[in-house]
mmCIF file of C-alpha atoms and ligand atoms in Angstrom:
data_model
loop_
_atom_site.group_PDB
_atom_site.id
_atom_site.type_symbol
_atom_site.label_atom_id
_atom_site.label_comp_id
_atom_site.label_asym_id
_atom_site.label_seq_id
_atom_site.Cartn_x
_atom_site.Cartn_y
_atom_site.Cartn_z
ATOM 1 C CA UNK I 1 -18.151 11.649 -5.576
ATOM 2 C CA UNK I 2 -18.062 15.145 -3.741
ATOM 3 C CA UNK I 3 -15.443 15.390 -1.465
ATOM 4 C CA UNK I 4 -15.187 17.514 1.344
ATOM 5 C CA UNK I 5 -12.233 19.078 0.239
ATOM 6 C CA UNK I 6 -11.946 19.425 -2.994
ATOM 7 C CA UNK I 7 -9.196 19.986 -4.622
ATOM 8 C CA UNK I 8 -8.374 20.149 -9.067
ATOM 9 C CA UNK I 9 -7.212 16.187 -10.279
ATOM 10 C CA UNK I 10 -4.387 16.201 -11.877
ATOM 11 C CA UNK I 11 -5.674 16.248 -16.027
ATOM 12 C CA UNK I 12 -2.989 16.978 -19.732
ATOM 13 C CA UNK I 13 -4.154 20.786 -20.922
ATOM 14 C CA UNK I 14 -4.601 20.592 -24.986
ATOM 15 C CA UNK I 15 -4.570 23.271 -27.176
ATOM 16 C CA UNK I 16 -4.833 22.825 -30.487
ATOM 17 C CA UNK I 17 -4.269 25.444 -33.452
ATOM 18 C CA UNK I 18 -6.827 23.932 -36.041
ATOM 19 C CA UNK I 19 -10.330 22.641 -35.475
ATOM 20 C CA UNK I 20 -9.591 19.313 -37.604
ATOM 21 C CA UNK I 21 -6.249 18.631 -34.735
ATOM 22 C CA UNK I 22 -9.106 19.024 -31.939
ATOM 23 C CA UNK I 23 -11.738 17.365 -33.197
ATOM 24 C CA UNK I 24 -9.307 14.291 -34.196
ATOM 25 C CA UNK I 25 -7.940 14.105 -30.524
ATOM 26 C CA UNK I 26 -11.190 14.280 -28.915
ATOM 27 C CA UNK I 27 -12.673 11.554 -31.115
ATOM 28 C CA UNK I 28 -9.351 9.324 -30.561
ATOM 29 C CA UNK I 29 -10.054 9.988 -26.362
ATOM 30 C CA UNK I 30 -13.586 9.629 -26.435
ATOM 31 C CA UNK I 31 -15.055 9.154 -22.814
ATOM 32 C CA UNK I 32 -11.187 10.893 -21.332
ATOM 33 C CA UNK I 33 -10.791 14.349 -22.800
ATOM 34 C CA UNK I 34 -13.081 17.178 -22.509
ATOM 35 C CA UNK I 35 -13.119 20.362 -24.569
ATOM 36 C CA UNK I 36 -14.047 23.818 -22.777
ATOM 37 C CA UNK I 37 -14.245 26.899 -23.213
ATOM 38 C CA UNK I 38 -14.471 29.354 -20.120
ATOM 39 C CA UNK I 39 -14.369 26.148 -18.118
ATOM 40 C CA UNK I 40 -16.793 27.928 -15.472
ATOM 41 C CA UNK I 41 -18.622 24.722 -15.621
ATOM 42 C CA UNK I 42 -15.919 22.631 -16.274
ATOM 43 C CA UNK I 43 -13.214 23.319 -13.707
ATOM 44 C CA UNK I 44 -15.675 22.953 -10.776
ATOM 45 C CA UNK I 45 -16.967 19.687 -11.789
ATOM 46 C CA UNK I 46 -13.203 18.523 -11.976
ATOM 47 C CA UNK I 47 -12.497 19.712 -8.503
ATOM 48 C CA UNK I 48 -15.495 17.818 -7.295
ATOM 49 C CA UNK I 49 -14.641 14.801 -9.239
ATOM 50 C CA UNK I 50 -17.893 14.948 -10.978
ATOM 51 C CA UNK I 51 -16.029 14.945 -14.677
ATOM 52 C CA UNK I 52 -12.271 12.766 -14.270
ATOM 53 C CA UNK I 53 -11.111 13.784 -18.071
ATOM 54 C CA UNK I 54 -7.562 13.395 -18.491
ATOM 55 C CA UNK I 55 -7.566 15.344 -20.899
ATOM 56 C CA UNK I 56 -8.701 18.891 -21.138
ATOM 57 C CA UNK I 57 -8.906 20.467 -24.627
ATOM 58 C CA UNK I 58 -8.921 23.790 -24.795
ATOM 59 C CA UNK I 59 -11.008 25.552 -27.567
ATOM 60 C CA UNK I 60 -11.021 29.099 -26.954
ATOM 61 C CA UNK I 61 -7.893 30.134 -29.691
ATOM 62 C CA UNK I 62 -9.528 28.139 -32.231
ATOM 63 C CA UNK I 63 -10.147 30.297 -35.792
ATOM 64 C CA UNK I 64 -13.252 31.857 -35.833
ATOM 65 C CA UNK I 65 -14.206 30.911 -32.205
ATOM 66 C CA UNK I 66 -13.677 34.317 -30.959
ATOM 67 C CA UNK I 67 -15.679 36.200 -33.916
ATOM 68 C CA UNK I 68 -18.820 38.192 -33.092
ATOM 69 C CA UNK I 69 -20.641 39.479 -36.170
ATOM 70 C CA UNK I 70 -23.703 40.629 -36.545
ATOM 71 C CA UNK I 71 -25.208 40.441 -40.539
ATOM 72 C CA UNK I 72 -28.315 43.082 -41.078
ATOM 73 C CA UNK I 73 -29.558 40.037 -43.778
ATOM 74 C CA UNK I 74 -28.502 36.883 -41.613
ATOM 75 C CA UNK I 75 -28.156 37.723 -38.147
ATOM 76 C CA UNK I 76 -26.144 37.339 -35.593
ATOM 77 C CA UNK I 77 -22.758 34.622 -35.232
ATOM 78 C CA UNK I 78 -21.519 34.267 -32.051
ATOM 79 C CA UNK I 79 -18.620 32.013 -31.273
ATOM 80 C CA UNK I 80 -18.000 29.645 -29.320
ATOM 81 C CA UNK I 81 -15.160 31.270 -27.291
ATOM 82 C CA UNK I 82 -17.054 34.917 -26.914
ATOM 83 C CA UNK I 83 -17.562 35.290 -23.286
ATOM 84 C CA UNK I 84 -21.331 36.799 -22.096
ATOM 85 C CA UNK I 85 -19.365 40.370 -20.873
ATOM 86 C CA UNK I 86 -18.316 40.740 -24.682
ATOM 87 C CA UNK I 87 -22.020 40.008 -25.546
ATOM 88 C CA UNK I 88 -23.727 42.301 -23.398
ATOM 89 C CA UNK I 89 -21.665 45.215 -24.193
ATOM 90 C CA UNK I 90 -21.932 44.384 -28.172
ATOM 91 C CA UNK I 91 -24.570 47.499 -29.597
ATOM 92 C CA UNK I 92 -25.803 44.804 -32.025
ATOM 93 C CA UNK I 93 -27.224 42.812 -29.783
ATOM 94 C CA UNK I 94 -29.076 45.272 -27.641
ATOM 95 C CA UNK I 95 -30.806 46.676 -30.633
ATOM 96 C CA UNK I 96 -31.919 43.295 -32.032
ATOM 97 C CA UNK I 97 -31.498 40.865 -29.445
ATOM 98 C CA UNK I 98 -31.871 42.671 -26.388
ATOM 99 C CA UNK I 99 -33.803 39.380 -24.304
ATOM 100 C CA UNK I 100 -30.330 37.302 -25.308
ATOM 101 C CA UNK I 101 -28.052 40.662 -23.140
ATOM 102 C CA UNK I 102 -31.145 40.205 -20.655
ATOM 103 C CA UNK I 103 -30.584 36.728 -20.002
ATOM 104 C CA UNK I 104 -26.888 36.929 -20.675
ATOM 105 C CA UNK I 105 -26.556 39.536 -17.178
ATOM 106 C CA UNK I 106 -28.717 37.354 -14.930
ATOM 107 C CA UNK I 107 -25.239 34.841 -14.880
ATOM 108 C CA UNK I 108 -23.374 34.682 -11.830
ATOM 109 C CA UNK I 109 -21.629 37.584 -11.750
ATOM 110 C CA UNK I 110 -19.360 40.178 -13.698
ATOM 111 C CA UNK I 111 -15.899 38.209 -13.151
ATOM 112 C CA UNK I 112 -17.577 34.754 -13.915
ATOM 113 C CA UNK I 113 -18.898 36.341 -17.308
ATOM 114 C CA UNK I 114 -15.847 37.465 -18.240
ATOM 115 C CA UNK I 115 -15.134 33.404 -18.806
ATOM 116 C CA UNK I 116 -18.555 31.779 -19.315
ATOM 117 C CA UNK I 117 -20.199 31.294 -23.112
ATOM 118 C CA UNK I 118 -23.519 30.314 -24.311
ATOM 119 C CA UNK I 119 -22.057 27.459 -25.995
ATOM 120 C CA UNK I 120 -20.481 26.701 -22.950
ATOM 121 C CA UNK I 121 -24.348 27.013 -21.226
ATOM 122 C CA UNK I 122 -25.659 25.243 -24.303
ATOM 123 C CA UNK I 123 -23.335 22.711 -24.241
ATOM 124 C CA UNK I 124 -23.596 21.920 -20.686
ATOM 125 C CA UNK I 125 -27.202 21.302 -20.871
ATOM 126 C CA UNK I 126 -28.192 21.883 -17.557
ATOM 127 C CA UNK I 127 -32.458 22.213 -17.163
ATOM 128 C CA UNK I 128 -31.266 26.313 -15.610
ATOM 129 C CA UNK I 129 -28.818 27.331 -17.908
ATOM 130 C CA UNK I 130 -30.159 30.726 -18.433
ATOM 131 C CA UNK I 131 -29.318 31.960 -21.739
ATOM 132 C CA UNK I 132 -31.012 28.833 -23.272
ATOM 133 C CA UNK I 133 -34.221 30.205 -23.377
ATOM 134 C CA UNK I 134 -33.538 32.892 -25.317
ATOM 135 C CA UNK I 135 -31.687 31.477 -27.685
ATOM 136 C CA UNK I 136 -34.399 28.713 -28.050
ATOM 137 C CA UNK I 137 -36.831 31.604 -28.995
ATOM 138 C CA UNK I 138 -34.954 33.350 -30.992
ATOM 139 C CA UNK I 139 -34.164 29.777 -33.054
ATOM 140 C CA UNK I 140 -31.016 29.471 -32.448
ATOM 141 C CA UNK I 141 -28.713 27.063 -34.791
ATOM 142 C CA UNK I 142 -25.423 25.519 -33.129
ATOM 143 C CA UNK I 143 -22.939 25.119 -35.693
ATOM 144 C CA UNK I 144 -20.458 22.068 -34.914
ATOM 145 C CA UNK I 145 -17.481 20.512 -36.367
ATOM 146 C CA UNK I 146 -16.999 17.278 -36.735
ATOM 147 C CA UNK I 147 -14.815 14.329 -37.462
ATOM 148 C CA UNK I 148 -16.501 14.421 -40.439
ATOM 149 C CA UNK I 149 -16.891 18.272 -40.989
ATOM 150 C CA UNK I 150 -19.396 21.293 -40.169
ATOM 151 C CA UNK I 151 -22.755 20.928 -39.369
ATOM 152 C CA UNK I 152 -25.696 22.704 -38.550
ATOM 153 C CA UNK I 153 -28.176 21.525 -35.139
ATOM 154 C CA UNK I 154 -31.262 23.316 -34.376
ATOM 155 C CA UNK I 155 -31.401 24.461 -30.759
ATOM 156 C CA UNK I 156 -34.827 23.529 -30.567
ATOM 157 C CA UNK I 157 -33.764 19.530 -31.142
ATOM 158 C CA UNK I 158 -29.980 19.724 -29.200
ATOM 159 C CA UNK I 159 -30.928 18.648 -25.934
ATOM 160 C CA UNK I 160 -31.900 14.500 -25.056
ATOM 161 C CA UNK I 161 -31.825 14.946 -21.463
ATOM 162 C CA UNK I 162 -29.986 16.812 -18.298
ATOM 163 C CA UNK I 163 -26.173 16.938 -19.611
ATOM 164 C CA UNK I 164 -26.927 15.512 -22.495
ATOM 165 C CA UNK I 165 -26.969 16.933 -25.968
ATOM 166 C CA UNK I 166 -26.809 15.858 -29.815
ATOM 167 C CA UNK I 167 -23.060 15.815 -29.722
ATOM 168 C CA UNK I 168 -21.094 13.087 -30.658
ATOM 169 C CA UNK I 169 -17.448 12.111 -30.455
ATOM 170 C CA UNK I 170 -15.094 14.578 -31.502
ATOM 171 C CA UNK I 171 -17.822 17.531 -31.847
ATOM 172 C CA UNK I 172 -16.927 21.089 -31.212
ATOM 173 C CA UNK I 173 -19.319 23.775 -31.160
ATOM 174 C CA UNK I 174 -17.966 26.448 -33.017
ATOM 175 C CA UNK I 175 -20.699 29.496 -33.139
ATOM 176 C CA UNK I 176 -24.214 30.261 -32.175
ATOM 177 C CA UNK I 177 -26.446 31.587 -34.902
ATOM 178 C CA UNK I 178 -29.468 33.520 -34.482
ATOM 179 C CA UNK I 179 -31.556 34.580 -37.217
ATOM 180 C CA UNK I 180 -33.116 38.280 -37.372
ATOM 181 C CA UNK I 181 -35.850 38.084 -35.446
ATOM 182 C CA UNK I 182 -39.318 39.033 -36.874
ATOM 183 C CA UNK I 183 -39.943 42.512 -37.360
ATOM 184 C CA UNK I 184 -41.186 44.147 -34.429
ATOM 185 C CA UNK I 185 -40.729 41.588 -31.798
ATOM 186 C CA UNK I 186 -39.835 41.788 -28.016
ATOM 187 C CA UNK I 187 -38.907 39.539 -24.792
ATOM 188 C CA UNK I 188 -38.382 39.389 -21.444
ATOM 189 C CA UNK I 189 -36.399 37.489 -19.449
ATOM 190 C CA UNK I 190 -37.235 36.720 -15.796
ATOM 191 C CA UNK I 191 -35.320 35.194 -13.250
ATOM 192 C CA UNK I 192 -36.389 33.607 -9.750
ATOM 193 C CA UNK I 193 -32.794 32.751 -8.055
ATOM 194 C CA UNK I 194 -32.194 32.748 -4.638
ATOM 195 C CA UNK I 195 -30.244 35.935 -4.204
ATOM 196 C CA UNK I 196 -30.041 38.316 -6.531
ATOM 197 C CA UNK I 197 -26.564 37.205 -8.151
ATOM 198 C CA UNK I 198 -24.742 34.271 -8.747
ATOM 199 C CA UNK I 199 -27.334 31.382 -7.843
ATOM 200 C CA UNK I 200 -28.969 29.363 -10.213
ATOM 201 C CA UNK I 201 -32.611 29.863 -11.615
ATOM 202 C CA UNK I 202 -35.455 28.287 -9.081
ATOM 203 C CA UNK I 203 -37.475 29.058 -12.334
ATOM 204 C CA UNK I 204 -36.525 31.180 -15.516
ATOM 205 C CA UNK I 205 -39.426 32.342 -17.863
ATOM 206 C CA UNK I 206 -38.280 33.601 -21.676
ATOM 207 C CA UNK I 207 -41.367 35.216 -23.296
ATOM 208 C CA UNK I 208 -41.058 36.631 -26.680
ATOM 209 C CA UNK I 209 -43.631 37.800 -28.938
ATOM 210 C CA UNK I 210 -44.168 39.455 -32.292
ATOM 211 C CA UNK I 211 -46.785 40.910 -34.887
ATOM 212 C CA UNK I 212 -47.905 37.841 -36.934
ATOM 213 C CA UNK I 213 -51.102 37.198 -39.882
ATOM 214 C CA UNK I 214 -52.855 35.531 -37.284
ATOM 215 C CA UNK I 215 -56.300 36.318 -35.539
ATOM 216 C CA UNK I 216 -55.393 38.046 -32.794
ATOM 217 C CA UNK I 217 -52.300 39.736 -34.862
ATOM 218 C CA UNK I 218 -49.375 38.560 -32.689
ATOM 219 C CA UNK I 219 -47.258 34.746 -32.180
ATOM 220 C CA UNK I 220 -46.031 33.872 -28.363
ATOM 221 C CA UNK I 221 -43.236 31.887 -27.342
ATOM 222 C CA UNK I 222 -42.223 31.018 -23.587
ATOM 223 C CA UNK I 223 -39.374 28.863 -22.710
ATOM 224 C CA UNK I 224 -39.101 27.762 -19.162
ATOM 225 C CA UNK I 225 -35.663 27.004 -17.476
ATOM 226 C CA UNK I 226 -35.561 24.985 -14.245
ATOM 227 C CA UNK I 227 -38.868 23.467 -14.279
ATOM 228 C CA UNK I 228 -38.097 20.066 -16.388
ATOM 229 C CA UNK I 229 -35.228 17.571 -17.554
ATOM 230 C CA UNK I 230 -34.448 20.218 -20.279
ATOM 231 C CA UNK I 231 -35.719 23.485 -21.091
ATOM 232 C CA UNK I 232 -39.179 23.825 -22.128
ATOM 233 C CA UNK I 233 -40.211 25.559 -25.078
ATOM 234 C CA UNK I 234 -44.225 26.588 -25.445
ATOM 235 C CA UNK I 235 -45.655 27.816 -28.440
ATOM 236 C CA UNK I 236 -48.332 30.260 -26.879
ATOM 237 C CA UNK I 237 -51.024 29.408 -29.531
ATOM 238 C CA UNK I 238 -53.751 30.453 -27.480
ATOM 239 C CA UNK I 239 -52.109 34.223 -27.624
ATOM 240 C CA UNK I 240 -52.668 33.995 -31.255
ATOM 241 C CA UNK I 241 -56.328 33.271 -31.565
ATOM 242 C CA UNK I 242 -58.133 35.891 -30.752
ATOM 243 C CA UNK I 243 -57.869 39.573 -29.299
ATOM 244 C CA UNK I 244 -55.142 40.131 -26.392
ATOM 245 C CA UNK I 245 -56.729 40.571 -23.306
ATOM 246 C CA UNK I 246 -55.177 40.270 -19.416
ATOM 247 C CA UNK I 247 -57.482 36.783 -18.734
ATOM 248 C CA UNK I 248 -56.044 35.596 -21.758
ATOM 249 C CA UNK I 249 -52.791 35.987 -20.813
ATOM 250 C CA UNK I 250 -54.031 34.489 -17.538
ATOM 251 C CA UNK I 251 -55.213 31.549 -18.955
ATOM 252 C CA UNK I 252 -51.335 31.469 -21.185
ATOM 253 C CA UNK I 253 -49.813 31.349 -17.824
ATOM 254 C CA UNK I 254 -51.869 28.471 -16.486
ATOM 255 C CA UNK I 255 -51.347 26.572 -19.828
ATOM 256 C CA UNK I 256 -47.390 27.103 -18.648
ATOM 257 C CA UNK I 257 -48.027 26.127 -15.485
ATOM 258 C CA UNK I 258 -49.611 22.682 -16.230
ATOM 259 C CA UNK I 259 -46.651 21.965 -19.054
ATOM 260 C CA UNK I 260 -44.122 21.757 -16.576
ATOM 261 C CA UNK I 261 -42.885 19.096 -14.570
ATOM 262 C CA UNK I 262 -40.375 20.578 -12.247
ATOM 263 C CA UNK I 263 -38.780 18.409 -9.171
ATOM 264 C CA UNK I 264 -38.015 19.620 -5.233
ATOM 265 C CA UNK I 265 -34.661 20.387 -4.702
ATOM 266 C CA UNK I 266 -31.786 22.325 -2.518
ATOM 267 C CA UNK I 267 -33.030 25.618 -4.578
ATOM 268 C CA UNK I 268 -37.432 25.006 -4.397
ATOM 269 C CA UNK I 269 -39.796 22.719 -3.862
ATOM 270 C CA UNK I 270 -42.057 20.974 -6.994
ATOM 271 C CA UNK I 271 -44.735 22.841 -6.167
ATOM 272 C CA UNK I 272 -43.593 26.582 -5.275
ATOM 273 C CA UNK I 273 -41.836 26.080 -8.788
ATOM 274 C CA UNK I 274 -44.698 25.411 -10.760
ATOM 275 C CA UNK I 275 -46.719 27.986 -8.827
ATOM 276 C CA UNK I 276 -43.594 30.988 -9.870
ATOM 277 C CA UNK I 277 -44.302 29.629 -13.696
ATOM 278 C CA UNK I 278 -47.621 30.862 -13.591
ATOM 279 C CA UNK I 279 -46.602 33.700 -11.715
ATOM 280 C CA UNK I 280 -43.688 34.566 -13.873
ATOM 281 C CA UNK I 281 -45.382 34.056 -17.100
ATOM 282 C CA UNK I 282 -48.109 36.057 -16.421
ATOM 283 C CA UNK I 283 -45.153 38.665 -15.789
ATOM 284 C CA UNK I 284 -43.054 38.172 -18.753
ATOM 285 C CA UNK I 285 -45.901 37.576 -21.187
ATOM 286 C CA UNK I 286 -47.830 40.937 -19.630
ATOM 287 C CA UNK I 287 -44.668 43.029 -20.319
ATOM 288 C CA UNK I 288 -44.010 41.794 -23.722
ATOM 289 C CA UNK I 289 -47.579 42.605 -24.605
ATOM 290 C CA UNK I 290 -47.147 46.138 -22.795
ATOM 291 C CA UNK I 291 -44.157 46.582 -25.089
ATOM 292 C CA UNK I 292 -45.777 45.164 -28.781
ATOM 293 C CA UNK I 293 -48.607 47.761 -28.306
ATOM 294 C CA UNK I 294 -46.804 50.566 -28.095
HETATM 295 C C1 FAD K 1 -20.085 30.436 -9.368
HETATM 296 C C2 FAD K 1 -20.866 30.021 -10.576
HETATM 297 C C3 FAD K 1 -22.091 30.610 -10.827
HETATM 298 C C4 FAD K 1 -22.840 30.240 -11.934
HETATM 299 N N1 FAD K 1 -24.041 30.860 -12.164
HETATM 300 C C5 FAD K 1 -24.754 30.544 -13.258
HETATM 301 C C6 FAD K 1 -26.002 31.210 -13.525
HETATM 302 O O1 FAD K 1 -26.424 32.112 -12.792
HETATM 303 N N2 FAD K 1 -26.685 30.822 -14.631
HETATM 304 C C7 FAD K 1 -26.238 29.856 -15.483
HETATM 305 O O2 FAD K 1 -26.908 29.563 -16.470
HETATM 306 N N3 FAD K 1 -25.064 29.222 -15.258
HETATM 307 C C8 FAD K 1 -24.319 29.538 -14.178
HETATM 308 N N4 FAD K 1 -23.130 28.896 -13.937
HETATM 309 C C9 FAD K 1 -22.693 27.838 -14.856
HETATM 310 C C10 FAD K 1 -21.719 28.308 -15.980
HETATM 311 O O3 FAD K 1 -21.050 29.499 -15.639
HETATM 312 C C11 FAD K 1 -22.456 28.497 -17.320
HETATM 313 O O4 FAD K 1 -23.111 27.288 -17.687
HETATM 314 C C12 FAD K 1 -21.528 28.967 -18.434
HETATM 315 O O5 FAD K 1 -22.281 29.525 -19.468
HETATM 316 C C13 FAD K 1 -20.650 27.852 -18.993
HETATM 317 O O6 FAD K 1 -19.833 28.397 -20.021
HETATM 318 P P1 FAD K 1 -18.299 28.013 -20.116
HETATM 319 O O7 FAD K 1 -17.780 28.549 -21.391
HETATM 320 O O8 FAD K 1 -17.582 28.400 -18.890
HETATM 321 O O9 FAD K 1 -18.419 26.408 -20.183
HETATM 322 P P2 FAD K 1 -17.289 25.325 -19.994
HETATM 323 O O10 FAD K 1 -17.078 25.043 -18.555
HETATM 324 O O11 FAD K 1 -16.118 25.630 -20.833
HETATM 325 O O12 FAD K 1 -18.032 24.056 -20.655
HETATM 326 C C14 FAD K 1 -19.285 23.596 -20.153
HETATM 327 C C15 FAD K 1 -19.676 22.325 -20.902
HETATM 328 O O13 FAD K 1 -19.804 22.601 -22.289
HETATM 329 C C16 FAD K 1 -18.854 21.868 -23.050
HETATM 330 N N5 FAD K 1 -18.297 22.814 -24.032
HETATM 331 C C17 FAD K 1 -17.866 24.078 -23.784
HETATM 332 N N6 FAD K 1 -17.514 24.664 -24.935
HETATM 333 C C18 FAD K 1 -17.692 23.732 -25.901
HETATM 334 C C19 FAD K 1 -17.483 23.745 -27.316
HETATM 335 N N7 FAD K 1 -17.041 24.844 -27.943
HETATM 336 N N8 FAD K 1 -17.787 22.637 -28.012
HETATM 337 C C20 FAD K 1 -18.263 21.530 -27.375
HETATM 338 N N9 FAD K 1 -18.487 21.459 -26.051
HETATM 339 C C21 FAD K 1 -18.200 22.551 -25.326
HETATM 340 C C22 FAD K 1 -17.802 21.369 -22.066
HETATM 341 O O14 FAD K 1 -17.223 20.157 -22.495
HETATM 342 C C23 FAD K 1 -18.637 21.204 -20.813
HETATM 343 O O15 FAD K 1 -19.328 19.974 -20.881
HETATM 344 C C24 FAD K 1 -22.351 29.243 -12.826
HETATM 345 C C25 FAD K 1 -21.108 28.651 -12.580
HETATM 346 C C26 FAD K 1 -20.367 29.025 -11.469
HETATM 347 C C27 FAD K 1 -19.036 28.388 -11.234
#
């Protein structure tokens, strides 16, 4: 229930020093405690008794959860607890993974960032969540620990449904992976929000594309936030068949448009969303392509 005047519940603060303590109390108070990590999502569903946890475990001084490392042969870790300001200013990911920095800016604004994570967006699996798309491109694994140890979940299979992901009982995410992307490749992020800052996405369009042995000599992606239960990701096939040309990337945007299955709400109506898809895909995809043939 949303009450008029909301106000934080009263809820025990955890903070446990090893991941095996955490995961142990969160499996032992399944369905009453919570772990967060910038709790930008977290604290305001509290206050508007949306979540009533009683518990509130907090994951941020966790080992390793605060590691950013970038590998030149595996990639990029980024964990759990590293809020989107340290992201955005990190040199390795604007040279390699300049679409995730994109995205990453398009949050809310510069205080919230200095709190919110991508696992934190990940994790809450909200449909806008707008770093999702770009880490669903760039094939992002979530690493978790368990009751029963670390594990490794593809992005691409995490999410079942609106707030709901492949995490059981006593899971913690620890770090986003992301692979180095294929030589050569480039993205855009686009964002349709109400105002400029601090709104969620009416529609958010990832595109991402990169020189490939295929016909036409390149491989599109385009994942859509905003426009379905849980982020959509397309493989642009029809990019990759023959030569590059604008109707092509005309008829890419329609395919987008006729994937989705977006709903009216507060933020845009069914319809004006799925007409910005095809809009913003046509965008995104036309300025990746711009960028690959240079
Ligand atoms: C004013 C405002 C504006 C916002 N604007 C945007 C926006 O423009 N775009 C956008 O995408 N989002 C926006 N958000 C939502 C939010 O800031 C993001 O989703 C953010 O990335 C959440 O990160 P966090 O670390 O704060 O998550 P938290 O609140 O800590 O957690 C969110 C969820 O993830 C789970 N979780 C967190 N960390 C872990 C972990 N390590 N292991 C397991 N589960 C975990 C929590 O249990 C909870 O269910 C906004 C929020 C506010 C309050």
């Amino acid at each position: 229930m949303i009450t008029a005047h909301p106000g934080l519940p009263e809820f025990d603060y955890i903070k446990p020093t090893t991941l095996k303590e955490a995961s142990t109390f969160l499996a032992q108070h399944t369905g009453a405690a919570r772990a967060f990590s910038g709790g930008t999502d977290t604290f305001v569903r509290m206050r508007d008794g949306v979540w009533q946890d009683k518990y509130l475990v907090d994951v941020k001084g966790l080992p390793g959860l605060n590691d950013l490392k970038f590998d030149p042969a595996s990639g990029l870790t980024v964990g759990a607890a590293v809020n989107m300001n340290r992201l955005i200013a990190s040199p390795e990911v604007n040279e390699h993974y300049p679409v995730l920095a994109e995205a990453a800016h398009t949050v809310a604004s510069y205080q919230l960032r200095t709190r919110a994570t991508i696992a934190g967006n990940i994790c809450n699996a909200s449909p806008a969540g707008d770093t999702v798309g770009a880490c669903l491109v760039l094939d992002a694994q979530v690493h978790v620990h368990g009751v029963d140890g670390e594990r490794v979940e593809p992005l691409r299979t995490f999410f079942k449904g609106p707030g709901k992901t492949v995490l059981k009982a006593g899971d913690i995410v620890t770090a986003i992976e992301l692979p180095i992307p294929p030589k050569g490749a480039q993205g855009k992020y686009i964002k349709l929000g109400r105002n400029a800052i601090g709104d969620l996405a009416i529609v958010g369009v990832t595109a991402f594309g990169y020189p490939d042995r295929t016909p036409a000599g390149y491989r599109f992606f385009v994942a859509l936030a905003s426009v379905a239960p849980t982020l959509l990701l397309l493989d642009m096939a029809l990019l990759s068949e023959k030569p590059i040309t604008p109707e092509l990337i005309d008829k890419a945007a329609d395919v987008a448009m006729n994937a989705v299955t977006p709903i009216d709400d507060v933020r845009g109506s069914a319809r004006y969303r799925k007409l910005m898809v095809r809009n913003l895909t046509r965008k995104a995809l036309s300025d990746v392509w711009e960028k690959l043939k240079k």
